[in-house]
Amino acid sequence: KNCPIVEPMQGFEMSKFLGVWYAIEKTSTASNCLIYNITRNQEPGSFMIQQNSQHFALGLTPLKHEYHYEGELHVPDPSIPAKMRIKFPLSIAGSAQFTIFSTDYVQYAGVFSCQTLAIAHRQSATILSRSKTLDRIYLEKLRAKLTAFGVSPFDLSTISQVQCPSNDEGVDINIDKDTFSAKSIANVLRKAGEKIGDGVETALDATKKLYHSITSSEDHSASEIEKRSEEKQAQWLP
């Protein structure tokens, strides 16, 4: 099955789109406090995108536990600047479409990503805001556009931007093209385990897929964590 056809925004200007965006709604995500920061790269038509978030499993603890996940954006056709390709280190299937279908640059934006696989595709829609909240009129506008493209807005999950940790104590997990390796990520997650208690198990297979399995704790049982894991499958697609 092919990716839905989502039309890129006409007259898009990337220079106005750069900077920090807060994710308000996103397709089936397990993350909270999800923020994107887009900056220029040295090469023309190339940009860096950093995704900062909290993972729901580590969110069972009061410590800060931020993921800093850095990828690259590339504009294949300069005449269609809103239609890009995006590549993150953990995306073993390669790059994905990254289409900005609507934005006013100062309040809201709508982004659609899709990655073609061998026998299917995986897709993700994200509604962004320059602030931690977004007026309903803009939410409805972007949802309506997704519907017109054949993308169900009912698959979107609300992302909390409240009670996001601001203290410096906790765990920072940085993943980018230069530092990514099975060994380095396993080491970082072991350190995370030391912060949040015993029972953190990390498994990385040969394809470098990343999974987290956290056993029972004093406040949260293993069955509760397993249930939340099933309900919210983390996606590495922006």
PDB file of C-alpha atoms in Angstrom:
ATOM      1  CA  LYS A   1       0.000   0.000   0.000  1.00  0.00           C
ATOM      2  CA  ASN A   2       1.340   3.387  -1.004  1.00  0.00           C
ATOM      3  CA  CYS A   3       1.584   6.527   1.089  1.00  0.00           C
ATOM      4  CA  PRO A   4      -1.390   8.909   0.884  1.00  0.00           C
ATOM      5  CA  ILE A   5      -0.892  11.891  -1.390  1.00  0.00           C
ATOM      6  CA  VAL A   6      -0.522  14.931   0.854  1.00  0.00           C
ATOM      7  CA  GLU A   7      -0.077  18.137  -1.107  1.00  0.00           C
ATOM      8  CA  PRO A   8       2.814  20.343   0.047  1.00  0.00           C
ATOM      9  CA  MET A   9       2.023  23.928   0.936  1.00  0.00           C
ATOM     10  CA  GLN A  10       2.322  26.373  -1.937  1.00  0.00           C
ATOM     11  CA  GLY A  11       4.720  29.301  -1.516  1.00  0.00           C
ATOM     12  CA  PHE A  12       6.409  27.732   1.500  1.00  0.00           C
ATOM     13  CA  GLU A  13       9.398  29.617   2.955  1.00  0.00           C
ATOM     14  CA  MET A  14      11.715  27.495   5.063  1.00  0.00           C
ATOM     15  CA  SER A  15      13.483  30.528   6.541  1.00  0.00           C
ATOM     16  CA  LYS A  16      10.237  31.452   8.319  1.00  0.00           C
ATOM     17  CA  PHE A  17       9.649  27.881   9.474  1.00  0.00           C
ATOM     18  CA  LEU A  18      12.959  27.452  11.298  1.00  0.00           C
ATOM     19  CA  GLY A  19      13.085  27.390  15.082  1.00  0.00           C
ATOM     20  CA  VAL A  20      11.165  25.712  17.877  1.00  0.00           C
ATOM     21  CA  TRP A  21       7.799  23.998  17.424  1.00  0.00           C
ATOM     22  CA  TYR A  22       5.708  22.272  20.105  1.00  0.00           C
ATOM     23  CA  ALA A  23       3.851  19.117  19.095  1.00  0.00           C
ATOM     24  CA  ILE A  24       0.184  19.428  20.084  1.00  0.00           C
ATOM     25  CA  GLU A  25      -1.177  16.293  18.429  1.00  0.00           C
ATOM     26  CA  LYS A  26       0.593  13.408  16.732  1.00  0.00           C
ATOM     27  CA  THR A  27      -0.235  10.008  15.319  1.00  0.00           C
ATOM     28  CA  SER A  28      -0.080   7.335  18.047  1.00  0.00           C
ATOM     29  CA  THR A  29       2.872   8.559  20.040  1.00  0.00           C
ATOM     30  CA  ALA A  30       4.075   7.446  23.456  1.00  0.00           C
ATOM     31  CA  SER A  31       5.929  10.684  24.163  1.00  0.00           C
ATOM     32  CA  ASN A  32       5.126  13.771  26.202  1.00  0.00           C
ATOM     33  CA  CYS A  33       6.764  17.194  26.105  1.00  0.00           C
ATOM     34  CA  LEU A  34       7.557  16.655  22.421  1.00  0.00           C
ATOM     35  CA  ILE A  35       9.406  19.592  20.873  1.00  0.00           C
ATOM     36  CA  TYR A  36      11.100  20.056  17.502  1.00  0.00           C
ATOM     37  CA  ASN A  37      13.890  22.490  16.726  1.00  0.00           C
ATOM     38  CA  ILE A  38      14.783  23.015  13.072  1.00  0.00           C
ATOM     39  CA  THR A  39      18.006  24.760  12.110  1.00  0.00           C
ATOM     40  CA  ARG A  40      20.017  25.358   8.956  1.00  0.00           C
ATOM     41  CA  ASN A  41      22.712  22.943   7.891  1.00  0.00           C
ATOM     42  CA  GLN A  42      25.864  23.986   6.074  1.00  0.00           C
ATOM     43  CA  GLU A  43      24.730  22.552   2.747  1.00  0.00           C
ATOM     44  CA  PRO A  44      22.051  24.371   0.701  1.00  0.00           C
ATOM     45  CA  GLY A  45      18.660  22.698   0.989  1.00  0.00           C
ATOM     46  CA  SER A  46      19.776  20.754   4.060  1.00  0.00           C
ATOM     47  CA  PHE A  47      18.551  21.258   7.632  1.00  0.00           C
ATOM     48  CA  MET A  48      18.939  19.685  11.048  1.00  0.00           C
ATOM     49  CA  ILE A  49      15.916  18.682  13.098  1.00  0.00           C
ATOM     50  CA  GLN A  50      16.160  17.841  16.786  1.00  0.00           C
ATOM     51  CA  GLN A  51      13.304  16.023  18.456  1.00  0.00           C
ATOM     52  CA  ASN A  52      13.215  16.436  22.234  1.00  0.00           C
ATOM     53  CA  SER A  53      10.775  14.331  24.197  1.00  0.00           C
ATOM     54  CA  GLN A  54      10.009  12.243  27.250  1.00  0.00           C
ATOM     55  CA  HIS A  55       9.289   8.547  26.950  1.00  0.00           C
ATOM     56  CA  PHE A  56       6.176   7.259  28.710  1.00  0.00           C
ATOM     57  CA  ALA A  57       7.986   4.347  30.395  1.00  0.00           C
ATOM     58  CA  LEU A  58      10.683   6.468  31.958  1.00  0.00           C
ATOM     59  CA  GLY A  59       7.885   8.921  32.708  1.00  0.00           C
ATOM     60  CA  LEU A  60       6.829   6.619  35.509  1.00  0.00           C
ATOM     61  CA  THR A  61       9.638   8.212  37.534  1.00  0.00           C
ATOM     62  CA  PRO A  62       9.876  11.805  38.827  1.00  0.00           C
ATOM     63  CA  LEU A  63      13.323  12.313  37.284  1.00  0.00           C
ATOM     64  CA  LYS A  64      14.012  14.244  34.127  1.00  0.00           C
ATOM     65  CA  HIS A  65      14.463  11.753  31.275  1.00  0.00           C
ATOM     66  CA  GLU A  66      14.793  13.581  28.002  1.00  0.00           C
ATOM     67  CA  TYR A  67      15.500  12.134  24.581  1.00  0.00           C
ATOM     68  CA  HIS A  68      17.413  14.356  22.180  1.00  0.00           C
ATOM     69  CA  TYR A  69      16.988  12.740  18.791  1.00  0.00           C
ATOM     70  CA  GLU A  70      18.741  14.464  15.892  1.00  0.00           C
ATOM     71  CA  GLY A  71      18.024  13.915  12.216  1.00  0.00           C
ATOM     72  CA  GLU A  72      18.461  15.556   8.836  1.00  0.00           C
ATOM     73  CA  LEU A  73      16.002  17.217   6.482  1.00  0.00           C
ATOM     74  CA  HIS A  74      16.744  17.521   2.788  1.00  0.00           C
ATOM     75  CA  VAL A  75      14.882  19.342   0.002  1.00  0.00           C
ATOM     76  CA  PRO A  76      15.211  17.190  -3.170  1.00  0.00           C
ATOM     77  CA  ASP A  77      13.459  19.713  -5.422  1.00  0.00           C
ATOM     78  CA  PRO A  78      14.059  23.413  -4.621  1.00  0.00           C
ATOM     79  CA  SER A  79      10.908  24.306  -6.559  1.00  0.00           C
ATOM     80  CA  ILE A  80       8.848  22.370  -3.966  1.00  0.00           C
ATOM     81  CA  PRO A  81      10.479  23.409  -0.667  1.00  0.00           C
ATOM     82  CA  ALA A  82       7.622  22.098   1.502  1.00  0.00           C
ATOM     83  CA  LYS A  83       8.235  18.550   0.257  1.00  0.00           C
ATOM     84  CA  MET A  84      11.299  17.105   1.976  1.00  0.00           C
ATOM     85  CA  ARG A  85      12.971  13.881   2.988  1.00  0.00           C
ATOM     86  CA  ILE A  86      13.855  13.163   6.602  1.00  0.00           C
ATOM     87  CA  LYS A  87      16.316  10.657   8.041  1.00  0.00           C
ATOM     88  CA  PHE A  88      16.774   9.721  11.694  1.00  0.00           C
ATOM     89  CA  PRO A  89      19.462   7.307  12.978  1.00  0.00           C
ATOM     90  CA  LEU A  90      16.955   4.787  14.366  1.00  0.00           C
ATOM     91  CA  SER A  91      14.970   4.647  11.126  1.00  0.00           C
ATOM     92  CA  ILE A  92      16.366   1.396   9.748  1.00  0.00           C
ATOM     93  CA  ALA A  93      14.066   1.552   6.706  1.00  0.00           C
ATOM     94  CA  GLY A  94      15.797   4.690   5.448  1.00  0.00           C
ATOM     95  CA  SER A  95      14.469   8.165   4.841  1.00  0.00           C
ATOM     96  CA  ALA A  96      10.808   9.180   4.889  1.00  0.00           C
ATOM     97  CA  GLN A  97       8.635  11.821   3.291  1.00  0.00           C
ATOM     98  CA  PHE A  98       8.338  15.010   5.325  1.00  0.00           C
ATOM     99  CA  THR A  99       5.645  17.279   3.933  1.00  0.00           C
ATOM    100  CA  ILE A 100       4.550  20.579   5.414  1.00  0.00           C
ATOM    101  CA  PHE A 101       0.978  20.944   4.206  1.00  0.00           C
ATOM    102  CA  SER A 102      -0.002  24.105   6.084  1.00  0.00           C
ATOM    103  CA  THR A 103       1.531  26.805   8.291  1.00  0.00           C
ATOM    104  CA  ASP A 104       1.300  30.490   9.098  1.00  0.00           C
ATOM    105  CA  TYR A 105       4.845  30.345  10.573  1.00  0.00           C
ATOM    106  CA  VAL A 106       3.893  32.186  13.780  1.00  0.00           C
ATOM    107  CA  GLN A 107       1.137  30.045  15.333  1.00  0.00           C
ATOM    108  CA  TYR A 108       0.491  26.666  13.712  1.00  0.00           C
ATOM    109  CA  ALA A 109       1.842  24.092  11.288  1.00  0.00           C
ATOM    110  CA  GLY A 110       0.790  20.723   9.918  1.00  0.00           C
ATOM    111  CA  VAL A 111       3.354  18.072   8.982  1.00  0.00           C
ATOM    112  CA  PHE A 112       2.869  14.662   7.397  1.00  0.00           C
ATOM    113  CA  SER A 113       5.529  11.941   7.289  1.00  0.00           C
ATOM    114  CA  CYS A 114       5.322   8.629   5.484  1.00  0.00           C
ATOM    115  CA  GLN A 115       7.773   5.814   4.897  1.00  0.00           C
ATOM    116  CA  THR A 116       7.284   3.089   2.302  1.00  0.00           C
ATOM    117  CA  LEU A 117       8.127  -0.411   3.501  1.00  0.00           C
ATOM    118  CA  ALA A 118       8.356  -3.725   1.658  1.00  0.00           C
ATOM    119  CA  ILE A 119       4.662  -4.616   1.816  1.00  0.00           C
ATOM    120  CA  ALA A 120       3.103  -1.591   3.527  1.00  0.00           C
ATOM    121  CA  HIS A 121       3.848   1.912   4.759  1.00  0.00           C
ATOM    122  CA  ARG A 122       4.006   3.733   8.068  1.00  0.00           C
ATOM    123  CA  GLN A 123       2.727   7.261   8.420  1.00  0.00           C
ATOM    124  CA  SER A 124       2.560  10.013  11.003  1.00  0.00           C
ATOM    125  CA  ALA A 125       0.756  13.347  11.082  1.00  0.00           C
ATOM    126  CA  THR A 126       1.753  16.072  13.516  1.00  0.00           C
ATOM    127  CA  ILE A 127       0.051  19.325  14.469  1.00  0.00           C
ATOM    128  CA  LEU A 128       2.573  21.891  15.673  1.00  0.00           C
ATOM    129  CA  SER A 129       2.375  25.175  17.539  1.00  0.00           C
ATOM    130  CA  ARG A 130       4.861  27.922  18.321  1.00  0.00           C
ATOM    131  CA  SER A 131       3.561  27.826  21.908  1.00  0.00           C
ATOM    132  CA  LYS A 132       2.580  25.012  24.273  1.00  0.00           C
ATOM    133  CA  THR A 133      -1.091  25.306  23.336  1.00  0.00           C
ATOM    134  CA  LEU A 134      -3.005  25.902  20.119  1.00  0.00           C
ATOM    135  CA  ASP A 135      -6.412  27.489  19.575  1.00  0.00           C
ATOM    136  CA  ARG A 136      -9.100  25.026  18.561  1.00  0.00           C
ATOM    137  CA  ILE A 137      -9.821  26.929  15.352  1.00  0.00           C
ATOM    138  CA  TYR A 138      -6.341  26.027  14.067  1.00  0.00           C
ATOM    139  CA  LEU A 139      -6.619  22.441  15.278  1.00  0.00           C
ATOM    140  CA  GLU A 140      -9.859  21.980  13.377  1.00  0.00           C
ATOM    141  CA  LYS A 141      -8.409  23.631  10.282  1.00  0.00           C
ATOM    142  CA  LEU A 142      -5.448  21.240  10.189  1.00  0.00           C
ATOM    143  CA  ARG A 143      -7.594  18.200  10.979  1.00  0.00           C
ATOM    144  CA  ALA A 144      -9.897  19.122   8.101  1.00  0.00           C
ATOM    145  CA  LYS A 145      -6.929  19.282   5.735  1.00  0.00           C
ATOM    146  CA  LEU A 146      -5.764  15.846   6.845  1.00  0.00           C
ATOM    147  CA  THR A 147      -9.245  14.466   6.229  1.00  0.00           C
ATOM    148  CA  ALA A 148      -9.217  15.940   2.726  1.00  0.00           C
ATOM    149  CA  PHE A 149      -5.934  14.110   2.066  1.00  0.00           C
ATOM    150  CA  GLY A 150      -7.436  10.822   3.222  1.00  0.00           C
ATOM    151  CA  VAL A 151      -5.587  10.825   6.552  1.00  0.00           C
ATOM    152  CA  SER A 152      -7.803  10.151   9.561  1.00  0.00           C
ATOM    153  CA  PRO A 153      -7.518  12.839  12.259  1.00  0.00           C
ATOM    154  CA  PHE A 154      -8.957  10.344  14.761  1.00  0.00           C
ATOM    155  CA  ASP A 155      -5.570   8.602  14.855  1.00  0.00           C
ATOM    156  CA  LEU A 156      -3.995  11.679  16.445  1.00  0.00           C
ATOM    157  CA  SER A 157      -3.004  11.559  20.104  1.00  0.00           C
ATOM    158  CA  THR A 158      -2.928  14.658  22.305  1.00  0.00           C
ATOM    159  CA  ILE A 159       0.571  15.443  23.546  1.00  0.00           C
ATOM    160  CA  SER A 160       0.937  16.957  26.987  1.00  0.00           C
ATOM    161  CA  GLN A 161       3.182  20.014  27.207  1.00  0.00           C
ATOM    162  CA  VAL A 162       2.525  20.592  30.909  1.00  0.00           C
ATOM    163  CA  GLN A 163       4.629  19.552  33.898  1.00  0.00           C
ATOM    164  CA  CYS A 164       7.637  19.081  31.670  1.00  0.00           C
ATOM    165  CA  PRO A 165      10.808  18.749  33.789  1.00  0.00           C
ATOM    166  CA  SER A 166      12.983  21.832  33.978  1.00  0.00           C
ATOM    167  CA  ASN A 167      15.475  20.607  36.562  1.00  0.00           C
ATOM    168  CA  ASP A 168      18.927  19.376  35.608  1.00  0.00           C
ATOM    169  CA  GLU A 169      18.849  16.123  37.546  1.00  0.00           C
ATOM    170  CA  GLY A 170      17.957  13.024  35.641  1.00  0.00           C
ATOM    171  CA  VAL A 171      18.838  11.327  32.388  1.00  0.00           C
ATOM    172  CA  ASP A 172      19.591  12.807  28.988  1.00  0.00           C
ATOM    173  CA  ILE A 173      19.712  10.347  26.096  1.00  0.00           C
ATOM    174  CA  ASN A 174      21.266  11.801  22.965  1.00  0.00           C
ATOM    175  CA  ILE A 175      20.966  10.005  19.638  1.00  0.00           C
ATOM    176  CA  ASP A 176      22.476  11.361  16.434  1.00  0.00           C
ATOM    177  CA  LYS A 177      24.315  10.066  13.383  1.00  0.00           C
ATOM    178  CA  ASP A 178      27.748  10.535  14.982  1.00  0.00           C
ATOM    179  CA  THR A 179      27.141   8.875  18.330  1.00  0.00           C
ATOM    180  CA  PHE A 180      24.643   6.168  17.361  1.00  0.00           C
ATOM    181  CA  SER A 181      25.751   2.596  17.873  1.00  0.00           C
ATOM    182  CA  ALA A 182      24.278  -0.406  19.628  1.00  0.00           C
ATOM    183  CA  LYS A 183      27.018  -0.253  22.241  1.00  0.00           C
ATOM    184  CA  SER A 184      26.769   3.454  22.991  1.00  0.00           C
ATOM    185  CA  ILE A 185      22.977   3.442  23.323  1.00  0.00           C
ATOM    186  CA  ALA A 186      23.098   0.379  25.565  1.00  0.00           C
ATOM    187  CA  ASN A 187      25.605   2.167  27.799  1.00  0.00           C
ATOM    188  CA  VAL A 188      23.418   5.267  28.008  1.00  0.00           C
ATOM    189  CA  LEU A 189      20.353   3.227  28.879  1.00  0.00           C
ATOM    190  CA  ARG A 190      22.275   1.342  31.554  1.00  0.00           C
ATOM    191  CA  LYS A 191      23.064   4.710  33.108  1.00  0.00           C
ATOM    192  CA  ALA A 192      19.371   5.539  32.871  1.00  0.00           C
ATOM    193  CA  GLY A 193      18.666   2.309  34.725  1.00  0.00           C
ATOM    194  CA  GLU A 194      20.975   3.365  37.520  1.00  0.00           C
ATOM    195  CA  LYS A 195      18.984   6.586  37.871  1.00  0.00           C
ATOM    196  CA  ILE A 196      15.527   5.038  37.992  1.00  0.00           C
ATOM    197  CA  GLY A 197      16.324   1.846  39.888  1.00  0.00           C
ATOM    198  CA  ASP A 198      17.114  -1.793  39.230  1.00  0.00           C
ATOM    199  CA  GLY A 199      15.366  -3.801  36.567  1.00  0.00           C
ATOM    200  CA  VAL A 200      16.010  -1.901  33.360  1.00  0.00           C
ATOM    201  CA  GLU A 201      16.721  -4.237  30.495  1.00  0.00           C
ATOM    202  CA  THR A 202      17.873  -3.033  27.110  1.00  0.00           C
ATOM    203  CA  ALA A 203      17.788  -5.137  23.981  1.00  0.00           C
ATOM    204  CA  LEU A 204      19.248  -4.104  20.635  1.00  0.00           C
ATOM    205  CA  ASP A 205      19.063  -6.560  17.770  1.00  0.00           C
ATOM    206  CA  ALA A 206      21.227  -6.690  14.668  1.00  0.00           C
ATOM    207  CA  THR A 207      18.970  -4.221  12.885  1.00  0.00           C
ATOM    208  CA  LYS A 208      19.556  -1.684  15.666  1.00  0.00           C
ATOM    209  CA  LYS A 209      15.931  -1.504  16.735  1.00  0.00           C
ATOM    210  CA  LEU A 210      15.541  -0.097  20.205  1.00  0.00           C
ATOM    211  CA  TYR A 211      13.214  -1.471  22.830  1.00  0.00           C
ATOM    212  CA  HIS A 212      12.742  -0.754  26.522  1.00  0.00           C
ATOM    213  CA  SER A 213      11.553  -3.257  29.108  1.00  0.00           C
ATOM    214  CA  ILE A 214      11.175  -1.979  32.647  1.00  0.00           C
ATOM    215  CA  THR A 215      10.217  -4.414  35.399  1.00  0.00           C
ATOM    216  CA  SER A 216       8.016  -3.785  38.406  1.00  0.00           C
ATOM    217  CA  SER A 217       8.781  -0.994  40.856  1.00  0.00           C
ATOM    218  CA  GLU A 218       7.420   0.126  44.210  1.00  0.00           C
ATOM    219  CA  ASP A 219       4.836   2.465  42.706  1.00  0.00           C
ATOM    220  CA  HIS A 220       4.092   0.835  39.333  1.00  0.00           C
ATOM    221  CA  SER A 221       3.582  -2.860  38.747  1.00  0.00           C
ATOM    222  CA  ALA A 222       5.034  -4.721  35.775  1.00  0.00           C
ATOM    223  CA  SER A 223       1.523  -5.416  34.484  1.00  0.00           C
ATOM    224  CA  GLU A 224       0.700  -1.698  34.521  1.00  0.00           C
ATOM    225  CA  ILE A 225       3.852  -0.845  32.594  1.00  0.00           C
ATOM    226  CA  GLU A 226       3.173  -3.627  30.095  1.00  0.00           C
ATOM    227  CA  LYS A 227      -0.363  -2.359  29.554  1.00  0.00           C
ATOM    228  CA  ARG A 228       0.849   1.192  28.926  1.00  0.00           C
ATOM    229  CA  SER A 229       3.484  -0.162  26.568  1.00  0.00           C
ATOM    230  CA  GLU A 230       0.846  -1.963  24.524  1.00  0.00           C
ATOM    231  CA  GLU A 231      -1.404   1.089  24.442  1.00  0.00           C
ATOM    232  CA  LYS A 232       1.333   3.503  23.431  1.00  0.00           C
ATOM    233  CA  GLN A 233       3.867   2.113  20.992  1.00  0.00           C
ATOM    234  CA  ALA A 234       6.707   4.601  20.582  1.00  0.00           C
ATOM    235  CA  GLN A 235       7.401   5.624  17.014  1.00  0.00           C
ATOM    236  CA  TRP A 236      10.669   6.933  15.671  1.00  0.00           C
ATOM    237  CA  LEU A 237       8.916   8.590  12.725  1.00  0.00           C
ATOM    238  CA  PRO A 238       8.520  12.366  13.136  1.00  0.00           C
TER     239      PRO A 238
END
